[in-house]
C-alpha atoms as one frame of an Amber mdcrd trajectory, in Angstrom:
protein
   3.781 -86.898  36.580   5.255 -84.512  33.977   6.643 -81.065  34.752   4.059
 -78.237  34.379   4.432 -76.406  31.042   4.595 -72.771  32.055   5.659 -71.554
  28.608   2.472 -72.769  26.952   0.346 -70.836  29.441   1.503 -67.504  27.975
   0.519 -67.998  24.326  -2.142 -65.254  24.289  -1.766 -62.567  21.647   0.623
 -59.857  22.816  -0.809 -56.358  22.657  -0.321 -53.267  24.794  -4.079 -53.211
  25.280  -3.423 -55.976  27.803  -1.306 -53.765  30.051  -2.497 -53.894  33.662
  -3.770 -50.638  35.191  -0.863 -48.422  36.237  -2.001 -46.874  39.524  -0.352
 -44.355  41.798   0.905 -45.690  45.116  -1.551 -43.444  46.976  -4.356 -45.674
  45.677  -3.136 -48.488  47.927  -5.787 -49.189  50.607  -4.999 -48.185  54.170
  -7.326 -50.706  55.787  -6.763 -54.442  55.367  -5.047 -54.692  51.992  -4.705
 -57.909  50.054  -1.697 -60.143  50.515   0.425 -61.459  47.689   2.302 -64.510
  46.516   5.105 -62.297  45.209   6.135 -58.720  45.856   8.572 -57.466  43.225
  10.517 -54.346  44.190  11.480 -52.401  41.086   9.597 -52.293  37.801  12.700
 -52.100  35.653  14.554 -54.104  33.037  14.307 -57.369  35.001  11.336 -56.578
  37.245   8.754 -56.085  34.489   9.239 -59.405  32.641   9.607 -61.173  35.997
   6.356 -59.770  37.424   4.469 -60.415  34.188   5.578 -64.055  34.125   4.811
 -64.748  37.782   1.346 -63.208  37.399   0.347 -65.949  34.969  -0.247 -68.211
  37.969  -0.033 -66.137  41.149  -0.922 -62.790  42.752   1.883 -60.277  42.213
   2.456 -56.757  43.515   4.967 -54.714  41.503   6.302 -51.596  43.230   8.032
 -48.967  41.071   9.506 -45.795  42.566   9.130 -43.825  39.315   6.257 -42.886
  37.076   4.891 -44.175  33.802   6.945 -44.028  30.597   3.806 -43.694  28.504
   3.036 -40.176  27.361   6.545 -38.937  28.223   8.083 -37.760  24.929  11.576
 -37.675  26.441  11.285 -41.404  27.085   9.365 -42.477  24.023  11.167 -40.715
  21.190  14.766 -41.114  20.097  14.930 -37.453  19.090  14.619 -36.487  22.766
  17.112 -39.047  24.088  19.655 -36.474  25.225  17.313 -33.963  26.837  15.710
 -36.820  28.740  19.068 -37.529  30.359  19.637 -33.840  31.090  16.351 -33.507
  32.986  17.128 -33.376  36.705  13.653 -32.652  38.022  12.773 -34.625  41.189
  10.368 -36.838  39.223  12.405 -37.216  36.041  12.898 -40.730  34.591  16.684
 -40.388  34.978  18.111 -39.757  38.447  21.580 -38.294  38.145  24.423 -39.340
  40.388  28.142 -38.701  40.350  30.429 -41.497  41.424  33.179 -40.615  43.879
  35.514 -41.086  40.911  34.024 -37.932  39.372  32.105 -39.644  36.562  28.624
 -38.284  35.878  26.054 -41.057  35.705  22.323 -41.816  35.799  20.037 -44.468
  37.182  16.499 -45.043  35.999  13.472 -43.830  37.945  10.589 -44.947  35.735
   8.532 -48.036  34.947  10.637 -49.952  32.440  13.890 -48.973  34.159  17.043
 -48.544  32.129  15.266 -49.536  28.915  13.555 -46.121  29.101  16.719 -44.019
  29.173  19.339 -46.078  27.323  20.567 -45.992  23.731  18.336 -48.891  22.757
  20.951 -51.382  21.515  19.956 -55.021  21.887  22.596 -57.759  21.864  22.591
 -61.050  23.753  25.184 -62.291  26.206  27.856 -64.637  24.914  27.361 -68.373
  25.222  30.341 -68.483  27.592  28.596 -65.980  29.901  25.464 -68.160  29.962
  27.574 -71.168  30.897  29.549 -69.279  33.552  26.440 -68.151  35.425  25.005
 -71.667  35.255  21.761 -70.951  33.435  19.757 -73.653  31.675  20.637 -73.031
  28.016  17.362 -74.450  26.721  15.334 -72.066  28.884  17.645 -69.173  27.977
  17.091 -69.909  24.290  13.335 -69.725  24.842  13.440 -66.632  27.045  15.437
 -64.405  24.683  12.918 -64.789  21.815  10.051 -64.139  24.241  11.498 -60.644
  24.749  12.551 -60.111  21.148   9.235 -60.893  19.492   7.559 -58.286  21.683
   9.817 -55.224  21.712  12.923 -55.706  19.531  13.489 -55.156  15.823  16.256
 -54.595  13.309  17.373 -51.014  12.702  17.387 -49.359   9.312  21.082 -48.693
   9.633  21.996 -44.992   9.781  24.816 -43.532   7.621  27.168 -43.003  10.587
  26.587 -46.584  11.693  27.269 -47.847   8.172  30.499 -45.829   8.139  31.583
 -47.467  11.390  30.720 -50.899  10.001  32.881 -50.316   6.941  35.673 -48.676
   8.960  35.781 -51.567  11.422  36.097 -54.112   8.643  38.776 -52.113   6.844
  40.625 -51.798  10.168  40.620 -55.569  10.614  37.752 -56.123  13.085  36.385
 -59.025  11.073  34.460 -60.952   9.950  31.209 -59.155   9.221  28.505 -61.171
  10.956  25.567 -59.275   9.484  22.443 -58.581  11.529  22.494 -60.763  14.615
  21.558 -60.697  18.282  24.384 -63.123  19.043  27.637 -62.100  20.710  30.283
 -63.117  18.188  33.750 -61.737  17.456  33.965 -59.347  14.538  31.622 -56.622
  13.324  27.847 -56.826  13.412  24.598 -54.872  13.436  22.493 -55.598  16.512
  18.836 -55.161  17.378  17.144 -52.065  18.723  14.143 -51.273  20.896  13.424
 -48.186  18.749  11.010 -48.856  15.910  11.286 -47.350  12.433   9.503 -44.162
  13.574  11.989 -43.635  16.416   9.496 -44.764  19.069  10.986 -46.621  22.032
   9.589 -49.951  23.235  10.583 -50.718  26.814  10.486 -53.467  29.408   7.252
 -51.870  30.669   5.571 -53.150  27.492   6.321 -56.697  28.653   3.807 -56.283
  31.490   1.137 -56.803  28.830   2.209 -60.453  28.686   1.036 -60.981  32.252
  -2.407 -61.641  33.689  -3.932 -58.247  34.574  -6.247 -59.947  37.054  -3.238
 -61.151  39.062  -0.880 -58.232  38.568  -1.077 -55.019  40.569   1.342 -52.234
  39.546   1.934 -49.221  41.786   3.866 -46.175  40.565   5.708 -43.660  42.750
   6.044 -46.372  45.398   9.413 -45.904  47.113  10.256 -48.972  49.180  12.127
 -47.849  52.293  12.763 -51.234  53.813  11.957 -54.913  53.713  10.056 -56.173
  56.759  11.327 -59.364  58.432   9.746 -61.769  60.885  12.590 -62.464  63.301
  10.624 -64.025  66.118  12.549 -66.002  68.657  13.175 -69.607  67.702  13.153
 -68.981  63.957  16.378 -70.199  62.373  16.489 -67.380  59.828  14.811 -63.995
  59.609  12.042 -64.318  57.031  11.026 -61.525  54.634   7.271 -61.044  55.009
   6.545 -57.603  53.596   7.721 -54.133  52.656   7.269 -50.584  53.857   6.872
 -47.960  51.157   5.798 -44.357  50.724   3.531 -43.004  48.026   3.874 -39.845
  45.944   2.435 -37.794  48.833   4.888 -39.156  51.397   2.334 -41.342  53.166
   3.581 -44.661  54.534   2.122 -48.022  53.543   2.838 -51.684  54.227   2.345
 -54.599  51.865   2.650 -58.221  52.948   3.051 -61.681  51.523   0.413 -64.295
  52.205   1.157 -67.178  54.553   2.167 -69.642  51.850   5.686 -70.888  52.533
   6.571 -70.501  48.833   5.693 -66.816  48.700   8.634 -64.447  48.397   9.865
 -60.910  47.994  12.084 -60.322  44.967  14.309 -57.264  44.751  14.875 -56.032
  41.192  15.883 -52.462  41.988  19.088 -52.493  39.910  22.779 -52.497  40.681
  22.502 -49.262  42.668  19.067 -49.671  44.236  19.252 -53.295  45.347  22.355
 -53.161  47.565  21.124 -49.802  48.868  17.779 -51.330  49.879  19.394 -54.369
  51.495  21.527 -52.036  53.607  18.526 -49.916  54.571  16.714 -53.125  55.532
  19.479 -54.198  57.909  21.454 -56.612  55.724  25.074 -55.613  55.331  28.274
 -54.795  57.241  27.142 -54.351  60.844  29.446 -51.430  61.621  28.205 -49.518
  58.592  24.593 -50.230  59.515  25.133 -49.150  63.116  26.761 -45.912  61.956
  23.396 -45.043  60.387  21.369 -46.383  63.343  19.918 -49.176  61.217  18.974
 -52.282  63.243  21.081 -55.223  62.081  19.012 -58.079  60.678  22.010 -59.909
  59.239  25.707 -59.100  59.151  27.097 -59.565  55.631  30.284 -57.699  54.813
  29.870 -58.228  51.063  26.718 -56.174  50.465  27.680 -53.225  48.267  31.109
 -54.666  47.466  32.450 -55.528  44.023  30.704 -52.635  42.267  31.894 -52.155
  38.699  31.076 -50.063  35.648  32.327 -50.765  32.138  34.556 -47.743  31.437
  33.993 -45.972  28.159  35.986 -43.355  26.264  34.713 -41.536  23.217  36.402
 -39.589  20.469  34.590 -36.807  18.655  35.045 -36.887  14.879  34.299 -33.535
  13.149  32.737 -34.005   9.726  32.067 -31.965   6.629  28.327 -31.907   7.303
  26.265 -32.864  10.347  25.361 -36.577  10.292  21.834 -37.772  10.893  21.041
 -38.766  14.462  21.827 -42.335  15.373  22.316 -44.186  18.613  24.150 -47.498
  18.851  23.395 -49.948  16.036  26.792 -51.308  14.948  29.430 -52.882  17.176
  32.920 -54.242  16.722  33.633 -57.093  19.146  37.370 -57.684  19.494  39.137
 -60.738  20.883  40.875 -58.434  23.391  37.606 -57.671  25.215  37.166 -54.185
  23.748  33.927 -53.110  22.072  33.757 -50.330  19.469  30.449 -48.506  18.925
  29.240 -45.136  17.661  26.605 -42.413  17.955  25.894 -39.299  15.962  23.795
 -36.252  15.314  21.107 -34.168  16.924  17.588 -35.109  17.665  15.052 -33.576
  15.336  13.040 -31.847  18.048  13.571 -28.120  18.428  14.604 -28.438  22.067
  17.024 -31.332  21.632  20.695 -30.422  22.033  23.353 -33.006  21.267  25.229
 -34.030  24.363  27.175 -37.155  25.101  26.064 -40.536  26.442  27.542 -39.536
  29.784  24.652 -37.656  31.357  25.028 -33.883  30.900  28.622 -34.327  29.791
  29.867 -31.954  27.147  31.005 -32.164  23.610  32.130 -28.567  23.628  34.930
 -29.602  21.342  35.068 -26.117  19.875  34.535 -24.254  23.135  35.449 -24.989
  26.719  32.691 -23.989  29.087  32.509 -24.100  32.850  35.661 -26.173  33.374
  33.838 -28.492  35.761  36.826 -30.807  35.548  38.861 -28.388  37.650  36.357
 -28.386  40.501  37.722 -30.011  43.680  36.126 -33.406  44.433  34.012 -32.188
  47.368  32.475 -29.491  45.145  31.571 -31.897  42.320  27.849 -31.653  42.883
  24.808 -32.307  40.758  24.043 -28.589  41.072  27.346 -27.745  39.409  26.643
 -30.235  36.663  23.135 -28.848  36.192  24.487 -25.308  35.838  26.854 -26.563
  33.173  24.037 -28.346  31.374  21.964 -25.155  31.273  24.887 -23.175  29.853
  25.366 -25.842  27.236  21.876 -25.270  25.866  23.099 -21.933  24.501  25.807
 -23.474  22.327  25.278 -23.163  18.571  24.605 -26.499  16.918  27.379 -25.877
  14.422  30.043 -26.671  17.016  28.725 -30.232  17.154  28.991 -31.195  13.489
  30.281 -34.720  13.689  29.850 -38.060  15.346  31.417 -40.161  18.044  33.300
 -43.406  18.051  33.223 -45.107  21.430  35.419 -47.798  22.920  34.507 -49.606
  26.089  35.990 -52.381  28.183  34.383 -55.757  28.760  34.356 -56.818  32.405
  35.966 -54.821  33.880  38.533 -56.128  36.376  38.550 -52.845  38.332  35.957
 -52.855  41.122  34.755 -50.571  43.893  31.995 -50.349  46.455  28.713 -48.733
  47.485  27.906 -47.240  50.892  24.991 -45.304  52.320  25.225 -41.548  52.732
  21.945 -41.375  54.671  18.852 -43.478  55.319  16.575 -41.902  52.707  16.090
 -44.417  49.879  15.257 -41.584  47.501  18.791 -40.238  47.770  21.762 -41.737
  45.983  24.273 -43.812  47.924  27.973 -43.085  47.462  29.346 -45.277  44.676
  32.998 -45.827  43.806  33.941 -47.718  40.642  37.755 -47.281  40.700  37.971
 -46.982  36.922  41.248 -48.312  35.453  42.651 -49.311  38.834  43.472 -52.692
  37.278  46.291 -52.408  34.725  44.648 -54.840  32.310  41.655 -52.535  31.955
  43.991 -49.665  31.128  45.868 -51.773  28.572  42.602 -52.686  26.889  41.522
 -49.044  26.771  44.774 -48.170  24.970  44.068 -50.995  22.541  40.605 -49.541
  21.934  41.965 -46.055  21.232  44.519 -47.499  18.815  41.717 -49.418  17.091
  39.794 -46.161  16.637  42.962 -44.647  15.156  43.067 -47.464  12.597  39.416
 -46.837  11.761  40.037 -43.128  11.193  42.835 -43.952   8.747  40.538 -46.034
   6.540  39.258 -44.738   3.232  35.706 -44.862   4.564  36.425 -42.245   7.213
  38.897 -40.150   5.245  36.111 -39.230   2.853  34.010 -37.928   5.744  36.613
 -35.375   6.865  36.299 -31.708   5.986  38.911 -31.808   3.235  38.679 -35.492
   2.359  42.239 -36.208   3.476  41.459 -37.867   6.780  41.773 -37.087  10.466
  44.768 -36.261  12.622  44.645 -38.494  15.694  46.465 -35.842  17.713  43.802
 -33.316  16.811  40.815 -35.472  17.728  42.448 -36.605  20.969  43.142 -32.994
  21.954  39.541 -32.041  21.200  38.319 -34.916  23.345  40.643 -34.402  26.294
  39.680 -30.716  26.504  35.975 -31.447  26.793  34.168 -31.554  30.120  33.064
 -35.158  29.873  33.499 -35.825  33.584  34.572 -34.087  36.795  38.111 -35.457
  36.762  41.065 -33.031  36.511  42.452 -33.070  32.971  45.990 -33.128  31.613
  45.196 -31.058  28.544  48.812 -30.788  27.423  49.456 -34.504  27.522  47.842
 -36.545  24.771  51.056 -38.409  24.106  50.127 -40.860  26.843  47.069 -42.845
  25.808  46.942 -44.275  29.339  46.513 -40.755  30.700  43.928 -39.987  28.003
  41.920 -43.030  29.125  41.977 -41.898  32.753  41.180 -38.275  31.944  38.251
 -38.894  29.622  36.555 -41.952  31.138  32.769 -41.814  31.104  29.940 -44.257
  31.669  27.531 -46.040  29.393  25.469 -47.185  32.411  26.645 -50.790  32.531
  27.248 -50.834  36.264  26.797 -54.125  38.064  27.724 -55.959  41.248  27.043
 -55.284  44.914  25.153 -58.553  45.513  27.462 -61.192  44.079  26.596 -64.876
  43.882  28.274 -66.834  46.668  28.696 -63.719  48.813  25.288 -62.047  49.072
  23.038 -64.493  47.182  23.255 -68.199  46.386  23.125 -69.874  42.961  19.344
 -69.498  42.909  19.663 -65.810  43.931  18.182 -66.300  47.407  19.729 -63.819
  49.823  22.078 -65.755  52.082  21.198 -65.942  55.764  17.512 -65.028  55.439
  14.502 -66.708  53.843  11.776 -65.514  51.524  14.031 -62.942  49.838  15.578
 -63.138  46.392  17.502 -60.773  44.088  16.987 -60.753  40.321  18.879 -57.976
  38.541  22.359 -56.898  37.446  23.633 -56.554  41.002  24.359 -60.302  41.006
  26.726 -60.073  38.001  30.490 -60.046  38.368  30.750 -58.725  34.810  28.302
 -57.070  32.457  26.802 -59.479  29.889  27.441 -58.979  26.184  28.259 -55.644
  24.630  25.149 -54.102  26.239  23.306 -55.746  29.149  19.632 -54.900  28.618
  18.902 -57.943  26.432  20.282 -60.338  29.029  18.689 -58.578  32.004  15.240
 -58.659  30.390  15.812 -62.290  29.465  16.842 -63.012  33.060  13.552 -61.573
  34.335  11.616 -63.907  32.067  13.965 -66.827  32.735  13.698 -66.555  36.515
   9.942 -66.066  36.351   9.522 -69.307  34.381  12.012 -71.131  36.585  10.252
 -70.049  39.795   6.849 -71.029  38.387   8.044 -74.435  37.203   9.573 -75.250
  40.570   6.595 -74.042  42.606   3.967 -75.642  40.386   6.011 -78.833  40.436
   6.015 -78.873  44.239   2.280 -78.199  44.360   1.655 -80.998  41.863   3.915
 -83.359  43.762   6.414 -83.653  40.907
């Protein structure tokens, strides 16, 4: 008997009219609710394509803690990208957090996940990454296009992005590989999830590829814990359901059906997934006991190996303000350093240009607030919010220019995640230990020196105020004086590029780890030591895929959905 062809079962025309109803969690029945073949926790970058794929054959419940991206202009339009990140309302799509390192960050809180708040760049993982994680290359090569034909397109390259392209090539980051999704050394233009009007297409759109009759989506559903059946005599605790609260704070339970192949899949992201496992009793027993959490399974590795690709940016003042652009061009070096760029203001009247690090400043002409001098224990979101409000009063003229960014592949520096309390709505404490590994620091220095070569090219000299080029000392001093993070600065020391890297490190939201393969999950992403529970998101990665992970994470959701269906349908058919 041949293997069931899952791919052919999803050939219906893709249109957003096929989106399933997006209901609030309070609509969930309190009586005897239905049971499900799959409960997916987290309607984000991986969770949406995963749930859509599984729903083609089975009953799926998708639980998302945030709201809908549709109708939210700060999500949908590129012009509002920055103010969307600055919004710290309790129900905003971006939930701010500050790592213990002092780097301001954000995690998504909206259907569609990180694809709703990121810079939109789409670039696949390298072939070596695919091989390292052990994925079936044939299925990978079918799953990427499934995503791309629905929400990805080529950008009409912006002037600042074209300048970076030319500067990279003149600086020796060659060859030019044209427009490509592939991860190849040299300079290229990648895809984007923004269309030509600046409208964002997100992973939430992929839900339209599912079967709306089988797919139930609940918004504002905060899962507090996974429920296990640990009855005496069972070899392993088995995940059988979840407890969640709705937007009114009312508690609900949802359960799997009795089929042995039914499972709960956690796709809550690199921050949310290890946090939820800990809250559910899976993790280091002493840490769990310190929060009075009953221990379901002792695993010392949950929350360990957290990493974030460190990024440093240099502000380049220009003769006239460049048009807004997010990331479209990238230089991929053999040394594991990526060079990208962003520029300009949004066109909306309320949009103020701030950096990719949430609420971080580009007050290159003025120093405001001096958050970087605040002692670590006082580095609060309230302090950052006060700074962000002050920043709204800055004249736009002080931001004439663009940014060139360098970031580190990997990285080799890792940290950890621990609970601060037992409320899933609150952020855990996350430490990334940026540049604790000397190789990461060496690569950062290489990246800064590459930017220096770019600034010396003819392409960039002609953009300077007087047409003679840029002084590296000047742009470094402007950058090191800005409040890009809450780390104490050494404003008189730009001679040391190592110190510059440490002082000005920011995030581009590529955090990963916390549930590594072989330590928390197995090669099929089943959680070790329990049954019926799987993890499918970036928390399983030991390094971030490609230059930007969203392409690979969406692909992984589709890939795992097809893989799970093939295996289950094969068992049911006796294959």
